[in-house]
PDB file of C-alpha atoms in Angstrom:
ATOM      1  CA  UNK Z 678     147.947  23.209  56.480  1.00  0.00           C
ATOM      2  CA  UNK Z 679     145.716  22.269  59.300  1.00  0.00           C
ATOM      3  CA  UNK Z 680     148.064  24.482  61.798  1.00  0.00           C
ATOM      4  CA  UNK Z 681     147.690  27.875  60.086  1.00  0.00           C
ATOM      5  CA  UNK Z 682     145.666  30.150  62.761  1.00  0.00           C
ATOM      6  CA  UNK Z 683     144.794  33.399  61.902  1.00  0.00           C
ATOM      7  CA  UNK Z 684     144.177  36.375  64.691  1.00  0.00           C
ATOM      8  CA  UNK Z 685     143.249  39.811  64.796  1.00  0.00           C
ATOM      9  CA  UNK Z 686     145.849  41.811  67.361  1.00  0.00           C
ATOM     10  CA  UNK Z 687     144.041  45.453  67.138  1.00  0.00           C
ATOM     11  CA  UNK Z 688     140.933  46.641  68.664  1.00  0.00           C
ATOM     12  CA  UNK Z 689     140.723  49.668  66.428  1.00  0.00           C
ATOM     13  CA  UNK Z 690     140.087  48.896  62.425  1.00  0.00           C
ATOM     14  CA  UNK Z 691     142.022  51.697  60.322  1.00  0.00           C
ATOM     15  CA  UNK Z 692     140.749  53.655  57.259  1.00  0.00           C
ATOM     16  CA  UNK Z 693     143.463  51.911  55.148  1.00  0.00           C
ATOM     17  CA  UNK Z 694     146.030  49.887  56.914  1.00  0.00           C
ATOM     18  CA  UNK Z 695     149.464  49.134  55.041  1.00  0.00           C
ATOM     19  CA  UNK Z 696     153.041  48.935  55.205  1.00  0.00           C
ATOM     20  CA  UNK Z 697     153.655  46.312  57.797  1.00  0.00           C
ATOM     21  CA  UNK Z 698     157.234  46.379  58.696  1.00  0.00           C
ATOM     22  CA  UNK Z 699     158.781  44.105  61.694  1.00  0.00           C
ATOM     23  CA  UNK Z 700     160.955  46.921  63.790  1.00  0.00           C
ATOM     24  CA  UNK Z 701     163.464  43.946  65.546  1.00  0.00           C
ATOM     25  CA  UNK Z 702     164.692  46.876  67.789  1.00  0.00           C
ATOM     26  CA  UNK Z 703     161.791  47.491  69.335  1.00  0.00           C
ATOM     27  CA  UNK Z 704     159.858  44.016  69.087  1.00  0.00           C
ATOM     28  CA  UNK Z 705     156.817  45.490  67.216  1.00  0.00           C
ATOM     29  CA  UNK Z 706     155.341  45.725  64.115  1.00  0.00           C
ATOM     30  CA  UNK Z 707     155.211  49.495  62.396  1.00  0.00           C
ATOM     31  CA  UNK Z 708     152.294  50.389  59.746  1.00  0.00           C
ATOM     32  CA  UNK Z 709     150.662  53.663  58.519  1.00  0.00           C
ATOM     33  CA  UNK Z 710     146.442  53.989  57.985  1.00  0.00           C
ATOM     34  CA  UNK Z 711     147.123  56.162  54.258  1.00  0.00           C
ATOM     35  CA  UNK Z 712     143.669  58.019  54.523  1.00  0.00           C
ATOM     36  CA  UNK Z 713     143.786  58.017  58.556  1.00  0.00           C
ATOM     37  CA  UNK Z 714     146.953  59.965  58.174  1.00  0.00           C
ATOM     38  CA  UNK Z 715     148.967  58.183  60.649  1.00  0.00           C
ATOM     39  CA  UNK Z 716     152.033  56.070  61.792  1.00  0.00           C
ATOM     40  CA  UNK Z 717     151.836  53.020  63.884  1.00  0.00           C
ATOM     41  CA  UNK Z 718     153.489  50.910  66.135  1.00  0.00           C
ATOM     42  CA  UNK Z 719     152.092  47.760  67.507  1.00  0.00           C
ATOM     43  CA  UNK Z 720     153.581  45.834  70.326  1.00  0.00           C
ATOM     44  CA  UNK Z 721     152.713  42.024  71.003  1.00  0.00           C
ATOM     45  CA  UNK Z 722     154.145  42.640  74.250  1.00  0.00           C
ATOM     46  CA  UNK Z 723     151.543  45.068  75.605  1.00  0.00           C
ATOM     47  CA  UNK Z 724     149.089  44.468  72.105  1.00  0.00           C
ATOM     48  CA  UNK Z 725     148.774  48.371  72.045  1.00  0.00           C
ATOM     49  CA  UNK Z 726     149.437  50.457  69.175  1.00  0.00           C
ATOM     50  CA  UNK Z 727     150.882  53.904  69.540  1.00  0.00           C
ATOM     51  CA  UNK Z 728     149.676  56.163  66.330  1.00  0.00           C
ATOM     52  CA  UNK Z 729     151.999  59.466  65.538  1.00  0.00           C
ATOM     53  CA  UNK Z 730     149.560  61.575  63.579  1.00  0.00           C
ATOM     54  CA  UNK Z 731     150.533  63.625  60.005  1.00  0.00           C
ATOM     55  CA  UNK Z 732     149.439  66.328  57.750  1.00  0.00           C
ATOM     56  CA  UNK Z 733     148.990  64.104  54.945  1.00  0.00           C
ATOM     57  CA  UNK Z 734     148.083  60.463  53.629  1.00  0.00           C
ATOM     58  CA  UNK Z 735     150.726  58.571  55.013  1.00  0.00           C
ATOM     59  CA  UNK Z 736     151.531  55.698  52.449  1.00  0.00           C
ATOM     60  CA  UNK Z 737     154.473  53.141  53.505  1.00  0.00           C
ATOM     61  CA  UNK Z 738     157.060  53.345  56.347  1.00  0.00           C
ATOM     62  CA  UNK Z 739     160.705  51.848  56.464  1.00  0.00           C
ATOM     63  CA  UNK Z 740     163.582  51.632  59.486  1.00  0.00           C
ATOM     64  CA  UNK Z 741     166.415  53.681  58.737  1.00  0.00           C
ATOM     65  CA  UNK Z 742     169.868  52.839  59.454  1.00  0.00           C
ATOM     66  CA  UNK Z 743     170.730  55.441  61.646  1.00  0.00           C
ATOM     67  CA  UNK Z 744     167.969  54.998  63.796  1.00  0.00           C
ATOM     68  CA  UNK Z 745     164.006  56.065  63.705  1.00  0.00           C
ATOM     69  CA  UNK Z 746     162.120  55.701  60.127  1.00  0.00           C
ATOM     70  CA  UNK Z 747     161.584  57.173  56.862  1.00  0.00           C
ATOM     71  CA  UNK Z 748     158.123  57.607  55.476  1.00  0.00           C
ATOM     72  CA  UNK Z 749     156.446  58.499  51.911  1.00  0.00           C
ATOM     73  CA  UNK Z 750     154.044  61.279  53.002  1.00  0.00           C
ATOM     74  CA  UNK Z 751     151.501  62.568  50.539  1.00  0.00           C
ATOM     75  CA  UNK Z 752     154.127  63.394  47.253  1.00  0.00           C
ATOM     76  CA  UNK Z 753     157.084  63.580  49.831  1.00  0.00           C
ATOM     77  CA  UNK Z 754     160.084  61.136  51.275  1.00  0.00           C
ATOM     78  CA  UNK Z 755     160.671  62.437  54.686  1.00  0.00           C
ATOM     79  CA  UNK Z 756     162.221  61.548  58.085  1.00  0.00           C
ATOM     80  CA  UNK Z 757     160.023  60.394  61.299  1.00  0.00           C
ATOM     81  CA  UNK Z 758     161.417  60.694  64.366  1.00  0.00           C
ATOM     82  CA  UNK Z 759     159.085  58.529  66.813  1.00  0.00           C
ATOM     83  CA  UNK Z 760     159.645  59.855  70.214  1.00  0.00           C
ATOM     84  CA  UNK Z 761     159.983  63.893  69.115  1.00  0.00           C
ATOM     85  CA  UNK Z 762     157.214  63.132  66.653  1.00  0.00           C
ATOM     86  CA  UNK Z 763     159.027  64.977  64.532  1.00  0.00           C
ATOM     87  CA  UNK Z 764     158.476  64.687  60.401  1.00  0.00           C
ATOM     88  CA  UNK Z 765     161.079  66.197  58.560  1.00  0.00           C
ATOM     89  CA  UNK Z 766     160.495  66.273  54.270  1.00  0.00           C
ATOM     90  CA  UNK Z 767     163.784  65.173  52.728  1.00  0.00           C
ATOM     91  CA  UNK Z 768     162.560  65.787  49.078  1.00  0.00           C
ATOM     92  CA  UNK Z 769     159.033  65.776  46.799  1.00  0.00           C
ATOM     93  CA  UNK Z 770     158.270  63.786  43.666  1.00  0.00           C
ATOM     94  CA  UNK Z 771     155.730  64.790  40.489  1.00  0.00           C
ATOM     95  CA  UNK Z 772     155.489  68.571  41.241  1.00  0.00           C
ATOM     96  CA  UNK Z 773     154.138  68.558  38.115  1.00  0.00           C
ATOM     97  CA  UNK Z 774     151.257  67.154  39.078  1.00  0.00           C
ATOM     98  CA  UNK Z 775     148.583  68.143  41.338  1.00  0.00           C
ATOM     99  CA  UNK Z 776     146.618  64.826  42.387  1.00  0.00           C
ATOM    100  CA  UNK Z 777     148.991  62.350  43.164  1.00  0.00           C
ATOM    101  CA  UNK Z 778     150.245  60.653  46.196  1.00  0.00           C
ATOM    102  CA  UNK Z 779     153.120  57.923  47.123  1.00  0.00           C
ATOM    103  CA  UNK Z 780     151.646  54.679  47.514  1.00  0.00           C
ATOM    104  CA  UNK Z 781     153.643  51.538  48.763  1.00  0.00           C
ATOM    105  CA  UNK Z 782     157.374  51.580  49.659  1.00  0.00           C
ATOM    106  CA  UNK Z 783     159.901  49.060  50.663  1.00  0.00           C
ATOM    107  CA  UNK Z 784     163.889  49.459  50.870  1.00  0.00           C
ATOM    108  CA  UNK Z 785     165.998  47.289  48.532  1.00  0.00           C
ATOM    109  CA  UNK Z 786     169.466  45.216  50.080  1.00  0.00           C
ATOM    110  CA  UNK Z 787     171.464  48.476  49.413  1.00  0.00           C
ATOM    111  CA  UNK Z 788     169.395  50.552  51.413  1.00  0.00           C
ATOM    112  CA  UNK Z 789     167.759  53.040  48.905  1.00  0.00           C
ATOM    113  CA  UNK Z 790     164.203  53.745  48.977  1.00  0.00           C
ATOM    114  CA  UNK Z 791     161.695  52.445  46.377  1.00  0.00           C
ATOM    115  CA  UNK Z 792     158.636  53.598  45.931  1.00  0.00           C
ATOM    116  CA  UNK Z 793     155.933  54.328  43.710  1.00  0.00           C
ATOM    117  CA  UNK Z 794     153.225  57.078  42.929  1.00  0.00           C
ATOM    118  CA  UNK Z 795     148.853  56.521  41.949  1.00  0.00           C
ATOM    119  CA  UNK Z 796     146.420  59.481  41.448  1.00  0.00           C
ATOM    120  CA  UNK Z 797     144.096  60.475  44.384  1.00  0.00           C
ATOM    121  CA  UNK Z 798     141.447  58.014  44.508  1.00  0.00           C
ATOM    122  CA  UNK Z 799     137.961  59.192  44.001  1.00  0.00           C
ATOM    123  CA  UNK Z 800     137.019  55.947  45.947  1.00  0.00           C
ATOM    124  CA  UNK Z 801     138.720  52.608  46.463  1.00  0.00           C
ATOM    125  CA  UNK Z 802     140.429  51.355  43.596  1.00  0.00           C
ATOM    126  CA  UNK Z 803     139.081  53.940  41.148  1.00  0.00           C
ATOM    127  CA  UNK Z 804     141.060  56.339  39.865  1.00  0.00           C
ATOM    128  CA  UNK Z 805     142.638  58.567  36.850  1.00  0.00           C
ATOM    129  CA  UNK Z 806     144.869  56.124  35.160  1.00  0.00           C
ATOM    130  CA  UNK Z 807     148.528  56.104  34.053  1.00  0.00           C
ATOM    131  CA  UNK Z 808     149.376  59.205  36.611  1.00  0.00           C
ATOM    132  CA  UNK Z 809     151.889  57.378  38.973  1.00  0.00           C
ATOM    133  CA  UNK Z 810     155.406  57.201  38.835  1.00  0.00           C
ATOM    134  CA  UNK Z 811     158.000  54.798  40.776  1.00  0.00           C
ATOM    135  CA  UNK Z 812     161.069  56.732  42.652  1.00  0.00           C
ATOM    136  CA  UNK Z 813     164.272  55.783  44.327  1.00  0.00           C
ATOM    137  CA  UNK Z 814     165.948  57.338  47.259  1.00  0.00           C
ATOM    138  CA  UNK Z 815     169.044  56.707  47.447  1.00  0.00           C
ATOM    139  CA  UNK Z 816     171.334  57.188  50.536  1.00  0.00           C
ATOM    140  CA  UNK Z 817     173.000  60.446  49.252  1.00  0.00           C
ATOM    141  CA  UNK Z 818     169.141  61.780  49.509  1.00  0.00           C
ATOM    142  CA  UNK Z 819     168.956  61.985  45.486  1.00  0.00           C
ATOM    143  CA  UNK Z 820     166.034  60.914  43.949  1.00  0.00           C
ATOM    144  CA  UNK Z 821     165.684  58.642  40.408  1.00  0.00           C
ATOM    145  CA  UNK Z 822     162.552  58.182  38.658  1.00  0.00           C
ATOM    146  CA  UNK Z 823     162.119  54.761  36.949  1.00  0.00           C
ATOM    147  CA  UNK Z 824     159.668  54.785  34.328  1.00  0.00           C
ATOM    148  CA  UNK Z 825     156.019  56.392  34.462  1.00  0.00           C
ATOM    149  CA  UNK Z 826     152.098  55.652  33.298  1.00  0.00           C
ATOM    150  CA  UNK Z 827     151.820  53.620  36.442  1.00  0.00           C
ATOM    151  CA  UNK Z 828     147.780  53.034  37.945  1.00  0.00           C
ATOM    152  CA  UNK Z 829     148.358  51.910  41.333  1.00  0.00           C
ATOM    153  CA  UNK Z 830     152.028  51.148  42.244  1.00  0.00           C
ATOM    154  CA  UNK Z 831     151.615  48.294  45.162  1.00  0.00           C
ATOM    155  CA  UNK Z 832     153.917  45.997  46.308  1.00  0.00           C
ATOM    156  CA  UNK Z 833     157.448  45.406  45.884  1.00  0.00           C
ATOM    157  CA  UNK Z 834     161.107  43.062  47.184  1.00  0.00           C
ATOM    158  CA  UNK Z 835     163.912  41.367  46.052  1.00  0.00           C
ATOM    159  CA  UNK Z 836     164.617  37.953  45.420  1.00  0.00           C
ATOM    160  CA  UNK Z 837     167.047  35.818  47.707  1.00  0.00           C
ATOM    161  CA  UNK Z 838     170.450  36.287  45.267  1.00  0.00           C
ATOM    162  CA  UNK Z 839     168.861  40.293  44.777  1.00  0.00           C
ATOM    163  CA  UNK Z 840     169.705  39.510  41.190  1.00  0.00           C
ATOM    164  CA  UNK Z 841     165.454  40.353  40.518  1.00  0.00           C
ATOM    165  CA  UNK Z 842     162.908  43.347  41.712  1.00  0.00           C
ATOM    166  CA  UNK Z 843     159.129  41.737  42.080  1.00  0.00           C
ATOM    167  CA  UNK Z 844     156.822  44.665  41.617  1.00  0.00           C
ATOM    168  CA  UNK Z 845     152.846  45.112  41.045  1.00  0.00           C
ATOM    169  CA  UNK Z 846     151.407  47.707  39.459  1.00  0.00           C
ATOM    170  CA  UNK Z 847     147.598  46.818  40.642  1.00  0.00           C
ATOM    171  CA  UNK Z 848     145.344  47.756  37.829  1.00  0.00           C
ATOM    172  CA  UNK Z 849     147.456  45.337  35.792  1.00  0.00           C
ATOM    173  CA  UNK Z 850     146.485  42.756  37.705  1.00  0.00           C
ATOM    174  CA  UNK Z 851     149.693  40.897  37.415  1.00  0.00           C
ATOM    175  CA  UNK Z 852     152.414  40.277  39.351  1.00  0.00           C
ATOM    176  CA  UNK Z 853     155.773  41.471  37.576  1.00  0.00           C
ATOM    177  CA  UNK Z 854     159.440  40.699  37.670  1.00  0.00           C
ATOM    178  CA  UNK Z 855     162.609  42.672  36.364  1.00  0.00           C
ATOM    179  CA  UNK Z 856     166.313  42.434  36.225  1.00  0.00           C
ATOM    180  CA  UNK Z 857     167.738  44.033  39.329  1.00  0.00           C
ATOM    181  CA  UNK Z 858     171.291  45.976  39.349  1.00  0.00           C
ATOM    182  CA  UNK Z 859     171.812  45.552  42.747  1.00  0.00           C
ATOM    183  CA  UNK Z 860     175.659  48.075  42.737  1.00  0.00           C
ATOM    184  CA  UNK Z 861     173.514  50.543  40.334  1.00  0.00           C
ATOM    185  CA  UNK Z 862     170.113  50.101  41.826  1.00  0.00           C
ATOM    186  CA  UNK Z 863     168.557  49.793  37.992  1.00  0.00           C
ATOM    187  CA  UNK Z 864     166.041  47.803  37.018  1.00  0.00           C
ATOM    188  CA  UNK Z 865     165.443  46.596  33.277  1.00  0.00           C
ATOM    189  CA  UNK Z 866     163.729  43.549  31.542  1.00  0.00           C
ATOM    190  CA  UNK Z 867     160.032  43.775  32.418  1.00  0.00           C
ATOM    191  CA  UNK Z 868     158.012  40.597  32.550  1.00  0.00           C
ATOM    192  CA  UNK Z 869     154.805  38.986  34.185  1.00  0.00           C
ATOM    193  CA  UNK Z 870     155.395  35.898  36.157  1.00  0.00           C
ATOM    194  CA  UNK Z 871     151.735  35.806  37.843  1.00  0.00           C
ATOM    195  CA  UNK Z 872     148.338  36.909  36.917  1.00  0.00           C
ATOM    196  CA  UNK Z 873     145.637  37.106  39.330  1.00  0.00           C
ATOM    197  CA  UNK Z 874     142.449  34.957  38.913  1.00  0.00           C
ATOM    198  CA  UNK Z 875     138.811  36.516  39.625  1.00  0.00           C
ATOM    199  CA  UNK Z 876     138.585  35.410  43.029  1.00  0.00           C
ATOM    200  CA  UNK Z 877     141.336  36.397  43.661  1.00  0.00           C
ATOM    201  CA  UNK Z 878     141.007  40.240  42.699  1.00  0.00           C
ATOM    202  CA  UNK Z 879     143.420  42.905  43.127  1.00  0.00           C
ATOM    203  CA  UNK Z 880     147.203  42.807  43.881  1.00  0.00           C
ATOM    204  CA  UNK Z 881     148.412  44.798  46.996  1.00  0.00           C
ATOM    205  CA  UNK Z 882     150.921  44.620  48.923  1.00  0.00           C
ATOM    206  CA  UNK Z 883     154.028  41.589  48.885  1.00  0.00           C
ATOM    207  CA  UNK Z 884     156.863  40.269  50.495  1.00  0.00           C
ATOM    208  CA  UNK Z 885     159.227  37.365  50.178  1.00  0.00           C
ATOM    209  CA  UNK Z 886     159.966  34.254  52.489  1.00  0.00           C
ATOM    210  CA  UNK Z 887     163.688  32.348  53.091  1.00  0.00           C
ATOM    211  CA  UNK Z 888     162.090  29.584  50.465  1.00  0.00           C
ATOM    212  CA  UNK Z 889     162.408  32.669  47.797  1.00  0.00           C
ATOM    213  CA  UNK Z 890     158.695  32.202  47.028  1.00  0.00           C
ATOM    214  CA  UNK Z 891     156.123  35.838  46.926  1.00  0.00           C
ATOM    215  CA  UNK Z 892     153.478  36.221  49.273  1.00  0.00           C
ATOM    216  CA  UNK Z 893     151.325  38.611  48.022  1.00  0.00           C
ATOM    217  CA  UNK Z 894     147.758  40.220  49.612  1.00  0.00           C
ATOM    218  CA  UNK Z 895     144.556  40.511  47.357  1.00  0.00           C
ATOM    219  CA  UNK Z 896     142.422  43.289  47.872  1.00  0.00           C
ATOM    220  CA  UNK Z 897     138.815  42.820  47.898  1.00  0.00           C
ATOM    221  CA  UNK Z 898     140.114  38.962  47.321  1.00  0.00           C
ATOM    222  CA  UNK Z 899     140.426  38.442  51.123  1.00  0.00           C
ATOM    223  CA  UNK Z 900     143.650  36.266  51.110  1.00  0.00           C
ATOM    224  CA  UNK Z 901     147.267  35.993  50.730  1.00  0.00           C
ATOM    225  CA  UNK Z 902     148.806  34.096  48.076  1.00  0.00           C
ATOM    226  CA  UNK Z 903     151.836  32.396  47.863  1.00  0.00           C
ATOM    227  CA  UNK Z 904     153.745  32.262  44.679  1.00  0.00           C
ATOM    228  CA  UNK Z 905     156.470  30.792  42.774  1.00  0.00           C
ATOM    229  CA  UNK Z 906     158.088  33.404  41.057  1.00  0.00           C
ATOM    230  CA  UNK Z 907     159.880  30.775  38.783  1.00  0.00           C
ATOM    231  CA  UNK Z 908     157.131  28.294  37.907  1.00  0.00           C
ATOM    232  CA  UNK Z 909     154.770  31.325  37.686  1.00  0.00           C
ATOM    233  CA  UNK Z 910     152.167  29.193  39.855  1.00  0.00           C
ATOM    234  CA  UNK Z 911     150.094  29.790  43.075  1.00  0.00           C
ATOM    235  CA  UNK Z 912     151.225  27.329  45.991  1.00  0.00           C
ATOM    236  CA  UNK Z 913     149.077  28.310  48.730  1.00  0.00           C
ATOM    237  CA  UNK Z 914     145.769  30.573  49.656  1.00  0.00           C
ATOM    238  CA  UNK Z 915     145.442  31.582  52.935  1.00  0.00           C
ATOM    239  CA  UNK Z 916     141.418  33.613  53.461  1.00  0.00           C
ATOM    240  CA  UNK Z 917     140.829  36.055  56.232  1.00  0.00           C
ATOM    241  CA  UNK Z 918     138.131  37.214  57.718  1.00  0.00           C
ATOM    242  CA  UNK Z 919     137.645  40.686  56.005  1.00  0.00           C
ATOM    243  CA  UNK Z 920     138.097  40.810  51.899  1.00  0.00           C
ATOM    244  CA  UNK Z 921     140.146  44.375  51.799  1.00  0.00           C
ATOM    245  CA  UNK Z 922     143.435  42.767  52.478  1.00  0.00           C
ATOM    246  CA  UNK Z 923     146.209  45.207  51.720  1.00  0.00           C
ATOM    247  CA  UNK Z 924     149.793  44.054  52.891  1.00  0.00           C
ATOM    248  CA  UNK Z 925     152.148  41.128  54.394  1.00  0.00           C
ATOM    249  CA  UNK Z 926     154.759  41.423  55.909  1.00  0.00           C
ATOM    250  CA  UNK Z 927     156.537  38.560  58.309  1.00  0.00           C
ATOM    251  CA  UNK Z 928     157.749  39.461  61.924  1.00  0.00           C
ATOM    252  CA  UNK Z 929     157.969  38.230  65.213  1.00  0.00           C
ATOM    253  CA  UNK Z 930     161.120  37.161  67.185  1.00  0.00           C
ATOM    254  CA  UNK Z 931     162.387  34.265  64.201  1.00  0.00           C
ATOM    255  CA  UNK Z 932     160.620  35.707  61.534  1.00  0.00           C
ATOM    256  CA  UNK Z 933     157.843  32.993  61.379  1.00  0.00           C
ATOM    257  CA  UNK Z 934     154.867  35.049  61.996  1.00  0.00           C
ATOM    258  CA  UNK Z 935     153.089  36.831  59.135  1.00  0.00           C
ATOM    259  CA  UNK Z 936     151.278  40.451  59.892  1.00  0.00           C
ATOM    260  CA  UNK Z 937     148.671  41.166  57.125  1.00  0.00           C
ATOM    261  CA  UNK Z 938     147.004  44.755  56.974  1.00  0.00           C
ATOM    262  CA  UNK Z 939     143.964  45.925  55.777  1.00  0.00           C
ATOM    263  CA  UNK Z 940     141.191  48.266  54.753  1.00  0.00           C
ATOM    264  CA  UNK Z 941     137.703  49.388  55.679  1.00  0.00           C
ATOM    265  CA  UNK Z 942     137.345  52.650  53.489  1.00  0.00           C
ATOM    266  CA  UNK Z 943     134.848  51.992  50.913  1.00  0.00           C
ATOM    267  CA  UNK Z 944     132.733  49.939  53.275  1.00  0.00           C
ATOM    268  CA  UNK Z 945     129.057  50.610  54.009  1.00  0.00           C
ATOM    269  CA  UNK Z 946     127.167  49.356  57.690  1.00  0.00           C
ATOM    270  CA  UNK Z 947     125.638  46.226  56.040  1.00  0.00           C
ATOM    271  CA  UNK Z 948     129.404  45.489  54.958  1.00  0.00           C
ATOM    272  CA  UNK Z 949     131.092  46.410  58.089  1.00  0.00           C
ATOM    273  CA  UNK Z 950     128.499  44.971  60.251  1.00  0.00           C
ATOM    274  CA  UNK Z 951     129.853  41.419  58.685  1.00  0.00           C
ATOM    275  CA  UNK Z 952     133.068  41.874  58.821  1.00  0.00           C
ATOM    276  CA  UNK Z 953     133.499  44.086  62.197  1.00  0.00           C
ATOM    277  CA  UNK Z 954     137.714  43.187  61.879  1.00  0.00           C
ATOM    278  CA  UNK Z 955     137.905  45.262  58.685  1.00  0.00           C
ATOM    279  CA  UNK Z 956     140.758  47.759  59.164  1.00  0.00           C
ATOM    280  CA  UNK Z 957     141.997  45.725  61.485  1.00  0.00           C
ATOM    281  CA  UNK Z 958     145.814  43.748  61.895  1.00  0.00           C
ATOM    282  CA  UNK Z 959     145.978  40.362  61.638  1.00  0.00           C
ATOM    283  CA  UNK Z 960     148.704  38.311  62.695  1.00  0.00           C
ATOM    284  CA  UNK Z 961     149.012  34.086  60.828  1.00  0.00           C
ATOM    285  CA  UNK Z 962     151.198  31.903  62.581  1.00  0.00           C
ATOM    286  CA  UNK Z 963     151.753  28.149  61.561  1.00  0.00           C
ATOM    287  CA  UNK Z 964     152.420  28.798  57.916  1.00  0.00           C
ATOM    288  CA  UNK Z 965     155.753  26.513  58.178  1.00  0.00           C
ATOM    289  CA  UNK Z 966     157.628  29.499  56.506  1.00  0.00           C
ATOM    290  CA  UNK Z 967     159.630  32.178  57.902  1.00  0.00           C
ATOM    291  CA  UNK Z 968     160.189  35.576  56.130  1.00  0.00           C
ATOM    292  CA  UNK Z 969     163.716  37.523  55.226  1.00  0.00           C
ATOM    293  CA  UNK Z 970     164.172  41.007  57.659  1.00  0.00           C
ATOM    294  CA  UNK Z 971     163.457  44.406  56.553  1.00  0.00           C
ATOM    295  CA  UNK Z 972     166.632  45.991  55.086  1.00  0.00           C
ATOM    296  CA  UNK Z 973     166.973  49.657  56.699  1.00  0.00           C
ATOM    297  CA  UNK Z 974     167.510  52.965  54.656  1.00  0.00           C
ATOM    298  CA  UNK Z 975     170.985  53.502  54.410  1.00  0.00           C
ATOM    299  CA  UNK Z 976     170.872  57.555  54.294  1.00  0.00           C
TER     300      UNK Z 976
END
């Protein structure tokens, strides 16, 4: 694994960086910074990012089919349009509660919307538990709620055949799997297939590679892992240069470059002083995997 290189491709750390998505259309990698309330666009042709601003922590982003993005924005789903810089709410989730916001969001093969729900944070990774929820958008713009009592619902995909949902739900330290209905969109059969070692620390954000094995980024762990979701054992640990690691995602022209996100909130001087990239996007090539494309929203 001598080849793996590892580069940071932003000059300006976020509060919370997550939600890498490759945007093929454009050539550039979209993300949101939750607690630095914005949307972001980076492009490896001109290594800029362009940041839309909004009115509320800004917690995953996804392409939509007919054209822009779709966000989850503070309890909301709504509609971005880039160029107008235009958000638009399409509907709100657990208005019967008053401290919660979305968290991470991908979109399944069928084009519906997953994502789940945490409490407000009183600082990094502490929190009231059991107050988030995971949602579904579908493409008709109706909502379903899934099941409840979630801490911190993180990342989520599909395997290869679509046939299983991977999800974390971060507190439990454990990376789950469940039966997926991919005509329905229902998910059923619950089970653990990894659980996280103490270096390795909390579960974030995930995606999935063309070899059908999880890559999943450890907060406060400083790495990626690589998975086998049917052996239920680690493969591969790739460390980075700043420990709050958030997301993965891959991207690039043939899928073979991995972006990972991540965090400086919760950081004091000393810490930041040793790890000046924190916040910051980091892009791995040489991993000798490539990674499957985003799948758009369909509504």
């Amino acid at each position: 694994m001598s080849s793996v290189r590892i580069e940071c491709v932003t000059k300006e750390g976020c509060r919370i960086a997550e939600s890498p998505v490759w945007d093929e259309k454009e050539g550039a990698l979209l993300y949101v910074d939750i607690t630095g309330r914005k949307v972001c666009r980076w492009s490896p042709l001109t290594r800029q990012a362009q940041a839309i601003p909004v009115d509320a922590p800004v917690s995953s982003v996804a392409l939509r089919k007919s054209g822009d993005y779709v966000i989850t924005l503070g309890t909301r789903f709504a509609a971005l349009k880039w160029k107008e810089e235009l958000v638009t709410t399409i509907t709100q989730v657990d208005k019967d509660k008053a401290n919660t916001r979305f968290n991470d969001g991908k979109v399944d093969p069928a084009g519906r919307y997953f994502a789940g729900t945490m409490a407000e944070e009183i600082r990094p990774a502490v929190l009231e538990r059991h107050q988030g929820s995971l949602y579904t958008l579908f493409p008709d713009l109706s909502v379903v709620k899934h099941f409840d009592q979630v801490d911190i619902s993180n990342g989520l995909d599909w395997s290869l055949d679509h046939k299983t949902f991977f999800y974390i739900d971060s507190l439990s330290y454990s990376v789950d799997a469940f039966d997926y209905d991919l005509q329905a969109g229902k998910i059923g059969n619950r089970r653990s297939i990894y659980k996280l070692g103490k270096e390795e620390s909390i579960p974030d954000g995930m995606c999935i590679d063309t070899e059908g094995k999880l890559w999943v980024a450890c907060y406060d762990g400083g790495r990626v892992i690589r998975l086998d979701p049917e052996t239920g054992k680690r493969l591969q640990t790739v460390k980075l240069p700043v420990d709050k690691t958030t997301s993965c995602c891959f991207g690039g022209n043939d899928y073979s470059e991995m972006y990972v996100t991540s965090a400086s909130d919760g950081m004091d001087k000393e810490w930041l002083s040793r790890q000046p990239q924190a916040g910051g996007i980091f892009k791995i090539t040489g991993l000798g995997v490539k990674g499957v494309p985003p799948y758009p929203f369909a509504g």
